[in-house]
Coordinates of N, CA, C and O and ligand atoms in Angstrom, one line a residue:
X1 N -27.4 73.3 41.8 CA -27.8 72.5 40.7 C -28.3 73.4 39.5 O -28.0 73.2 38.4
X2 N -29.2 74.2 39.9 CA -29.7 75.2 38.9 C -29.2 76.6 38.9 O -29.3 77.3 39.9
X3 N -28.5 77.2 37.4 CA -27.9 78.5 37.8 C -29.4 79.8 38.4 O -30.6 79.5 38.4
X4 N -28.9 80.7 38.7 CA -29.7 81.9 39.1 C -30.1 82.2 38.0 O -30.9 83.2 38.2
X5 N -30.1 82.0 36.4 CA -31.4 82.6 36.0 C -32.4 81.3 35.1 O -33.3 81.3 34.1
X6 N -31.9 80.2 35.9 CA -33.3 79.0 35.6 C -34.0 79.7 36.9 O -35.2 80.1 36.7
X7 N -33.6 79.8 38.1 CA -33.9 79.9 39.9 C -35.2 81.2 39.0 O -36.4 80.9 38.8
X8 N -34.8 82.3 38.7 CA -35.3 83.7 38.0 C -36.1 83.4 37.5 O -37.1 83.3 38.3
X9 N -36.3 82.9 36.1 CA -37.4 82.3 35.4 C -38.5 81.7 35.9 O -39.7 82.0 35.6
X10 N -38.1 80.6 37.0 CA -39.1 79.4 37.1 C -39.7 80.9 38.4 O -40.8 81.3 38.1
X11 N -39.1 81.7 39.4 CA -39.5 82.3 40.3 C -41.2 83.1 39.9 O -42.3 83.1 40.3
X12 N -40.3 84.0 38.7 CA -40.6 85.2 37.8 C -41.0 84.6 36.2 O -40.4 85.2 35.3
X13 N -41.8 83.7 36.0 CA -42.0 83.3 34.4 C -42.3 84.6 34.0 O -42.9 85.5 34.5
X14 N -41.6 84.6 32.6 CA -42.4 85.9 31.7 C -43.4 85.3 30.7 O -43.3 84.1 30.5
X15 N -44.1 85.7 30.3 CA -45.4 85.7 29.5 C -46.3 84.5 29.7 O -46.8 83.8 28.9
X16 N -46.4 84.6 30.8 CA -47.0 83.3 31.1 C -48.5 83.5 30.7 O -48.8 84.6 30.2
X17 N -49.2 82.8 31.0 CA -50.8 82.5 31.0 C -51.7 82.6 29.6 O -51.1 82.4 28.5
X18 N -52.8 82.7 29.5 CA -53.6 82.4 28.4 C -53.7 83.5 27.2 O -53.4 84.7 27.4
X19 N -54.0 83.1 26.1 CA -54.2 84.5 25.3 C -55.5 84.5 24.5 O -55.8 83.4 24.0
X20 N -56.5 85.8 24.3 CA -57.6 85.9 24.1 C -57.0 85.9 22.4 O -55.9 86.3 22.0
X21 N -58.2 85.3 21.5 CA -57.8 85.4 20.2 C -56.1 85.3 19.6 O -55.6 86.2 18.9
X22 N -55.7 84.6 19.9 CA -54.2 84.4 19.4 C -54.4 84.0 17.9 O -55.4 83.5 17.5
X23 N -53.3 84.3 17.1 CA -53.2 83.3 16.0 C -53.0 82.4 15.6 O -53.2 82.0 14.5
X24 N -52.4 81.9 16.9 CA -51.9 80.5 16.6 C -51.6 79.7 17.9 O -51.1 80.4 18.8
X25 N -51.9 78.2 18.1 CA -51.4 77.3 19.1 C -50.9 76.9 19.1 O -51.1 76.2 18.1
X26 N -49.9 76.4 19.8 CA -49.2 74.8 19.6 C -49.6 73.8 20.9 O -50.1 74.4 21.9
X27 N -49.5 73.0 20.9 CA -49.8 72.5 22.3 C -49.0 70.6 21.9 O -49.3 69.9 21.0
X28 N -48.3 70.4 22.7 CA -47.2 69.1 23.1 C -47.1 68.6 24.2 O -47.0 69.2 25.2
X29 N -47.2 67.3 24.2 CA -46.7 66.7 25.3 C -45.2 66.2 25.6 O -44.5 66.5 24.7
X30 N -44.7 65.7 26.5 CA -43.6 65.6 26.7 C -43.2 64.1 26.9 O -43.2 63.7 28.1
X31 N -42.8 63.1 26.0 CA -43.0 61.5 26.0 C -42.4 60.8 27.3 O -42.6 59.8 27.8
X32 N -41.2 62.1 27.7 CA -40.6 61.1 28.9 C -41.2 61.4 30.2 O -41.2 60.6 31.1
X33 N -41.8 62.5 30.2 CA -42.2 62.6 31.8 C -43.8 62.9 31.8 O -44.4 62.8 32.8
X34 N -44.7 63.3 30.3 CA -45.9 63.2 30.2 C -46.2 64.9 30.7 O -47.1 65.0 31.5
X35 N -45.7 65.8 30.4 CA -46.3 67.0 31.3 C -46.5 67.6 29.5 O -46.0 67.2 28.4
X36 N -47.4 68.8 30.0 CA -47.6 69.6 28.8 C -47.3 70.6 28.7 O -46.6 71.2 29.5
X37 N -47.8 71.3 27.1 CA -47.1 72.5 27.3 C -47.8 73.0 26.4 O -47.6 72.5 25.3
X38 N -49.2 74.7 26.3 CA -49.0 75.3 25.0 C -48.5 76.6 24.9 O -47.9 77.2 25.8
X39 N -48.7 76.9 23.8 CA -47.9 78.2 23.8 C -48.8 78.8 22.5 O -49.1 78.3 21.4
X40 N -48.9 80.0 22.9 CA -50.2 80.9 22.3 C -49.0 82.1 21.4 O -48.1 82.7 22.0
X41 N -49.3 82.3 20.0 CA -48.7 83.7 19.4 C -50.0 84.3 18.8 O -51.1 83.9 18.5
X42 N -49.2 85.8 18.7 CA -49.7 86.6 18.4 C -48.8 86.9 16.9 O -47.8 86.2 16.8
X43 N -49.0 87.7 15.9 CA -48.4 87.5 14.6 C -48.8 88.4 13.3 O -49.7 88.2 12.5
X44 N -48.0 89.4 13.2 CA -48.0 90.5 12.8 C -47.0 90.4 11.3 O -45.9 89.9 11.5
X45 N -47.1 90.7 10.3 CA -46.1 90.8 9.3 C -45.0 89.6 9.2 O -43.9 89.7 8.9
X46 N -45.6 88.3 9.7 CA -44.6 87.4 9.5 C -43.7 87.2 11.1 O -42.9 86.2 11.3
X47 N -44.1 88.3 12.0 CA -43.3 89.2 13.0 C -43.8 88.1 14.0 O -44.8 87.5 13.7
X48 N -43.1 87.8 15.5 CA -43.9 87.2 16.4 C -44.0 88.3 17.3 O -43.0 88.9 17.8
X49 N -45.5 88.9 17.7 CA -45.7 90.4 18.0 C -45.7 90.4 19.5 O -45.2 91.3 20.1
X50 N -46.5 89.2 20.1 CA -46.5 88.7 21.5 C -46.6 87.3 21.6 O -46.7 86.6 20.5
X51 N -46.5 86.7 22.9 CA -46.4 85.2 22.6 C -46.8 84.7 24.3 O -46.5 85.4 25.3
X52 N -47.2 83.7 24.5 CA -47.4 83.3 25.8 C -47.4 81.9 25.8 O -47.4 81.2 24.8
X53 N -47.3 81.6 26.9 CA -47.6 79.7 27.3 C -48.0 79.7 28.5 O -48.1 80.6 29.3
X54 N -48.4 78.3 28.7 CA -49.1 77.4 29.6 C -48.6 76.4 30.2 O -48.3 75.8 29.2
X55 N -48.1 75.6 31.1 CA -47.6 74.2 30.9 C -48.2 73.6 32.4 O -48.2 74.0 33.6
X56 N -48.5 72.7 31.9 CA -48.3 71.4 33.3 C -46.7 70.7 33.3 O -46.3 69.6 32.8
X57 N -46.0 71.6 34.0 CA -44.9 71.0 33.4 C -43.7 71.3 34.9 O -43.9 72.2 35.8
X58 N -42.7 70.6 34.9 CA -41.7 70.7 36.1 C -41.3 72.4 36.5 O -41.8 73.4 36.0
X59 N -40.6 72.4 37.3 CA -39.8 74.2 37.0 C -38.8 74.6 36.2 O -38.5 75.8 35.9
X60 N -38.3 73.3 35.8 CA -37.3 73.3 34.3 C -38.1 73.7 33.2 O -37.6 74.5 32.4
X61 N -39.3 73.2 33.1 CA -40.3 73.5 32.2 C -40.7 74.8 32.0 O -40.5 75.4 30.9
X62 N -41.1 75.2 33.0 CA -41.2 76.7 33.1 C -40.3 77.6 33.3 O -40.5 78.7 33.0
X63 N -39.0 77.2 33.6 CA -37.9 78.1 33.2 C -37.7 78.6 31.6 O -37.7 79.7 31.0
X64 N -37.7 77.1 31.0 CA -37.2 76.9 29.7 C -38.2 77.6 28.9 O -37.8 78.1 27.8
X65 N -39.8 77.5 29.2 CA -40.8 78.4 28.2 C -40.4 79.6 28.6 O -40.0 80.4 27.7
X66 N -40.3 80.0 29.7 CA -40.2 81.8 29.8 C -39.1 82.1 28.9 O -39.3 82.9 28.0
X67 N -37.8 81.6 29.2 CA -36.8 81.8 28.3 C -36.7 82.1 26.7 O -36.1 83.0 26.1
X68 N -37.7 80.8 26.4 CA -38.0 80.7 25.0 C -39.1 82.2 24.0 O -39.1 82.7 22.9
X69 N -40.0 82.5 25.5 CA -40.8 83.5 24.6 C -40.1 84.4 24.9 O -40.7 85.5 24.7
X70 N -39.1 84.6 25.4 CA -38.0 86.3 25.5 C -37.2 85.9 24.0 O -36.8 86.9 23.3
X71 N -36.9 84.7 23.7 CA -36.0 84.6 22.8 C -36.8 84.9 21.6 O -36.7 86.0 21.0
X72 N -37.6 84.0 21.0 CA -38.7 83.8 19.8 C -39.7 85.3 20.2 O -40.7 85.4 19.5
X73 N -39.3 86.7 21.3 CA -40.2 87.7 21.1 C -39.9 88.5 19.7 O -38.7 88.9 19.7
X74 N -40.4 88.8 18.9 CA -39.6 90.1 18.1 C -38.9 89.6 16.7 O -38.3 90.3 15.9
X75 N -39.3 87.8 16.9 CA -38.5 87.5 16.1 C -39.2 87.2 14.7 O -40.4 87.1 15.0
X76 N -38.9 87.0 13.2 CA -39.5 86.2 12.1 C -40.0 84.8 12.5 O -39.3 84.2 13.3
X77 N -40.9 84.2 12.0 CA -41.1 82.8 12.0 C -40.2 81.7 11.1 O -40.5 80.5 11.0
X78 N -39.2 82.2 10.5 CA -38.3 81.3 10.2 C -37.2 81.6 10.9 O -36.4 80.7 10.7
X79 N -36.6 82.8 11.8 CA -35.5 83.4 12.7 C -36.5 82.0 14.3 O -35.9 81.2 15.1
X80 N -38.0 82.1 14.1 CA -38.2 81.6 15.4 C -38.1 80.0 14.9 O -37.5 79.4 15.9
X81 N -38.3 79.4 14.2 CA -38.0 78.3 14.0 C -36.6 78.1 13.9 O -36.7 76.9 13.6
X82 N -35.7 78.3 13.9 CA -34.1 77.6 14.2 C -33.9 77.7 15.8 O -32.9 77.1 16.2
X83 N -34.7 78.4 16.8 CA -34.4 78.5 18.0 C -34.7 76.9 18.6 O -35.7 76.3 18.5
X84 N -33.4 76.5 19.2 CA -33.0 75.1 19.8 C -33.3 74.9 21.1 O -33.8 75.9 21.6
X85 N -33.2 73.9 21.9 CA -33.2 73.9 23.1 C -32.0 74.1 23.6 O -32.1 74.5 24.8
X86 N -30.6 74.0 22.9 CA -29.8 74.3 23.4 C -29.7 75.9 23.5 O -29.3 76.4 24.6
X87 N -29.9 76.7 22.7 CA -30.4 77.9 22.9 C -31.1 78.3 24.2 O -30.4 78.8 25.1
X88 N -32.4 78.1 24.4 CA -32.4 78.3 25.3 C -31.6 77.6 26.4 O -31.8 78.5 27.2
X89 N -30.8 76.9 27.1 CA -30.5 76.0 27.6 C -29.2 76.9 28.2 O -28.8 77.1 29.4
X90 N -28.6 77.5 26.9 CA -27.6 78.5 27.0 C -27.8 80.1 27.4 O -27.0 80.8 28.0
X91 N -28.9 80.4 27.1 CA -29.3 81.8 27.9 C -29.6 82.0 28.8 O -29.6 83.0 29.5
X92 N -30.1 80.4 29.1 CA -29.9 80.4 31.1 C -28.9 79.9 31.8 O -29.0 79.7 33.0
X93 N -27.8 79.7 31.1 CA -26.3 79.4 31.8 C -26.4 78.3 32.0 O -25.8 77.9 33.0
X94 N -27.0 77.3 31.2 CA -27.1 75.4 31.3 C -28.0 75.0 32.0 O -28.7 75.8 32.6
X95 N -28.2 74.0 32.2 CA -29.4 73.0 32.8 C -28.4 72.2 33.2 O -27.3 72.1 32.7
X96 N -29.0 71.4 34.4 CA -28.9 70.0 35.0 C -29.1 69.0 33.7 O -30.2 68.9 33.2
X97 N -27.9 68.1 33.0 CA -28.6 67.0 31.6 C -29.4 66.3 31.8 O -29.4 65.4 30.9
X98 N -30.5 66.1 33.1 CA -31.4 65.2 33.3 C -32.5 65.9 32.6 O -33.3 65.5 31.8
X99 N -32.2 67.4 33.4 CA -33.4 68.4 32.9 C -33.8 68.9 31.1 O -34.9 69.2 30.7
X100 N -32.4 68.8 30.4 CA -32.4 68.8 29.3 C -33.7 69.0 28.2 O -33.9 69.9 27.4
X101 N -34.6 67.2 28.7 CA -35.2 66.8 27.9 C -36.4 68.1 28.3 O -36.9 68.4 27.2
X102 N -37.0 68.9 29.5 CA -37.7 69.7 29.6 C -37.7 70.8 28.6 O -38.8 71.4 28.3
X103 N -36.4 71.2 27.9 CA -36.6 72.2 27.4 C -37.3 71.7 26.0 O -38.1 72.5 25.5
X104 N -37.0 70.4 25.5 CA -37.7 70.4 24.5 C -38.9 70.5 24.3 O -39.3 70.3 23.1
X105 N -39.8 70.8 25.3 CA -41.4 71.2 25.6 C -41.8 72.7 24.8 O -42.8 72.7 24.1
X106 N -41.0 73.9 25.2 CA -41.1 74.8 24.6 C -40.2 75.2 23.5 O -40.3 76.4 23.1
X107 N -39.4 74.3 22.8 CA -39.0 74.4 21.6 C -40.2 73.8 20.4 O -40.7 74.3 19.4
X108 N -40.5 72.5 21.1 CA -41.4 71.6 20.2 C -42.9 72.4 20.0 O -43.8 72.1 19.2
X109 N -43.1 73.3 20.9 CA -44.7 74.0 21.6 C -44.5 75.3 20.5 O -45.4 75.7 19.8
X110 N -43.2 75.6 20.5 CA -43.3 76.9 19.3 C -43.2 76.4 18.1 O -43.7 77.0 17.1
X111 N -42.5 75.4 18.0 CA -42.7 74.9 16.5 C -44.1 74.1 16.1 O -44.5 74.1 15.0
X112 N -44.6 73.8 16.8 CA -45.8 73.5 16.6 C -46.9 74.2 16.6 O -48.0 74.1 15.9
X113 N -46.7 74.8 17.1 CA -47.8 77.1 16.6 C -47.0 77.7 15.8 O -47.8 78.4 15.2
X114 N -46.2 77.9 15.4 CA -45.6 78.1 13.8 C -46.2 77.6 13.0 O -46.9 78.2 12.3
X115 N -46.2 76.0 12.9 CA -47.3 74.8 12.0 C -48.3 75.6 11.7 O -48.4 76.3 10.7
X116 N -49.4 75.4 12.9 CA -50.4 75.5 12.9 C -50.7 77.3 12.2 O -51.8 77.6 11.7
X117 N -49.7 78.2 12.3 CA -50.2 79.5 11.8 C -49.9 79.2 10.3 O -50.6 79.7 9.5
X118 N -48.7 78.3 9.9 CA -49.0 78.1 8.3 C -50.0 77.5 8.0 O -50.6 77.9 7.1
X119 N -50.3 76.8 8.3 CA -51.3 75.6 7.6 C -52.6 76.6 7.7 O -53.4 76.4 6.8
X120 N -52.9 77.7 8.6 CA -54.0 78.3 8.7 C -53.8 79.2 7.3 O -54.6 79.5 6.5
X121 N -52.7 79.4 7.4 CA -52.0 80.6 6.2 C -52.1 80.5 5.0 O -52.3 81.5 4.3
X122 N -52.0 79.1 4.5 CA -51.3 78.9 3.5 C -52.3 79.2 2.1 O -51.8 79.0 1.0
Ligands
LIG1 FE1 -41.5 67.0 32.6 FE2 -39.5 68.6 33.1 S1 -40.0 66.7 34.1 S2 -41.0 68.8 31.6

């Protein structure tokens, strides 16, 4: 049901856990199944320099954030804001479509610490 690199991810999360002084949060819930998710950046020249999350969330959940902070690492904040869930969704070789709605946790979690570093910014 799950290819070998959701199995990878959810096994081996990358950037997982808390960040001291970040510049930014996002933090979302998830309406259909209620789990959470934040995600902490770091933010350099516009640059996303490091990035982490958190989630109370399925192993789809956690596949799909690790994925997301390898993708959104390195990137601009307007290159990280077009990143989709199908994106991720596709760098792990597809999801189960039940699981789908999981990935929108760490799409919506980076767009939402994006927000929050403009509005601090602006
Ligand atoms: Fe809630 Fe996957 S079931 S995020």
């Amino acid at each position: 049901m799950y290819s070998e690199k959701v199995m990878d991810h959810f096994m081996n999360p990358r950037n997982v856990g808390e960040m001291e002084n970040p510049d930014a949060i996002g933090e979302v819930g998830n309406p259909t199944c209620g789990d959470l998710m934040k995600m902490y950046l770091r933010i350099e020249d516009n640059i996303i320099k490091d990035i982490k999350f958190q989630t109370f969330g399925c192993g789809a959940a956690i596949a799909t954030s690790s994925m997301m902070t390898e993708l959104a690492m390195g990137k601009t904040l307007d290159e990280a804001l077009e990143l989709t869930r199908d994106d991720v969704a596709d760098s792990l070789d597809g999801l189960p479509p039940v699981k789908m709605h999981c990935s929108n946790l760490s799409a919506d979690a980076l767009k939402a610490a994006i927000e929050d570093y403009r509005k601090k910014h602006q």
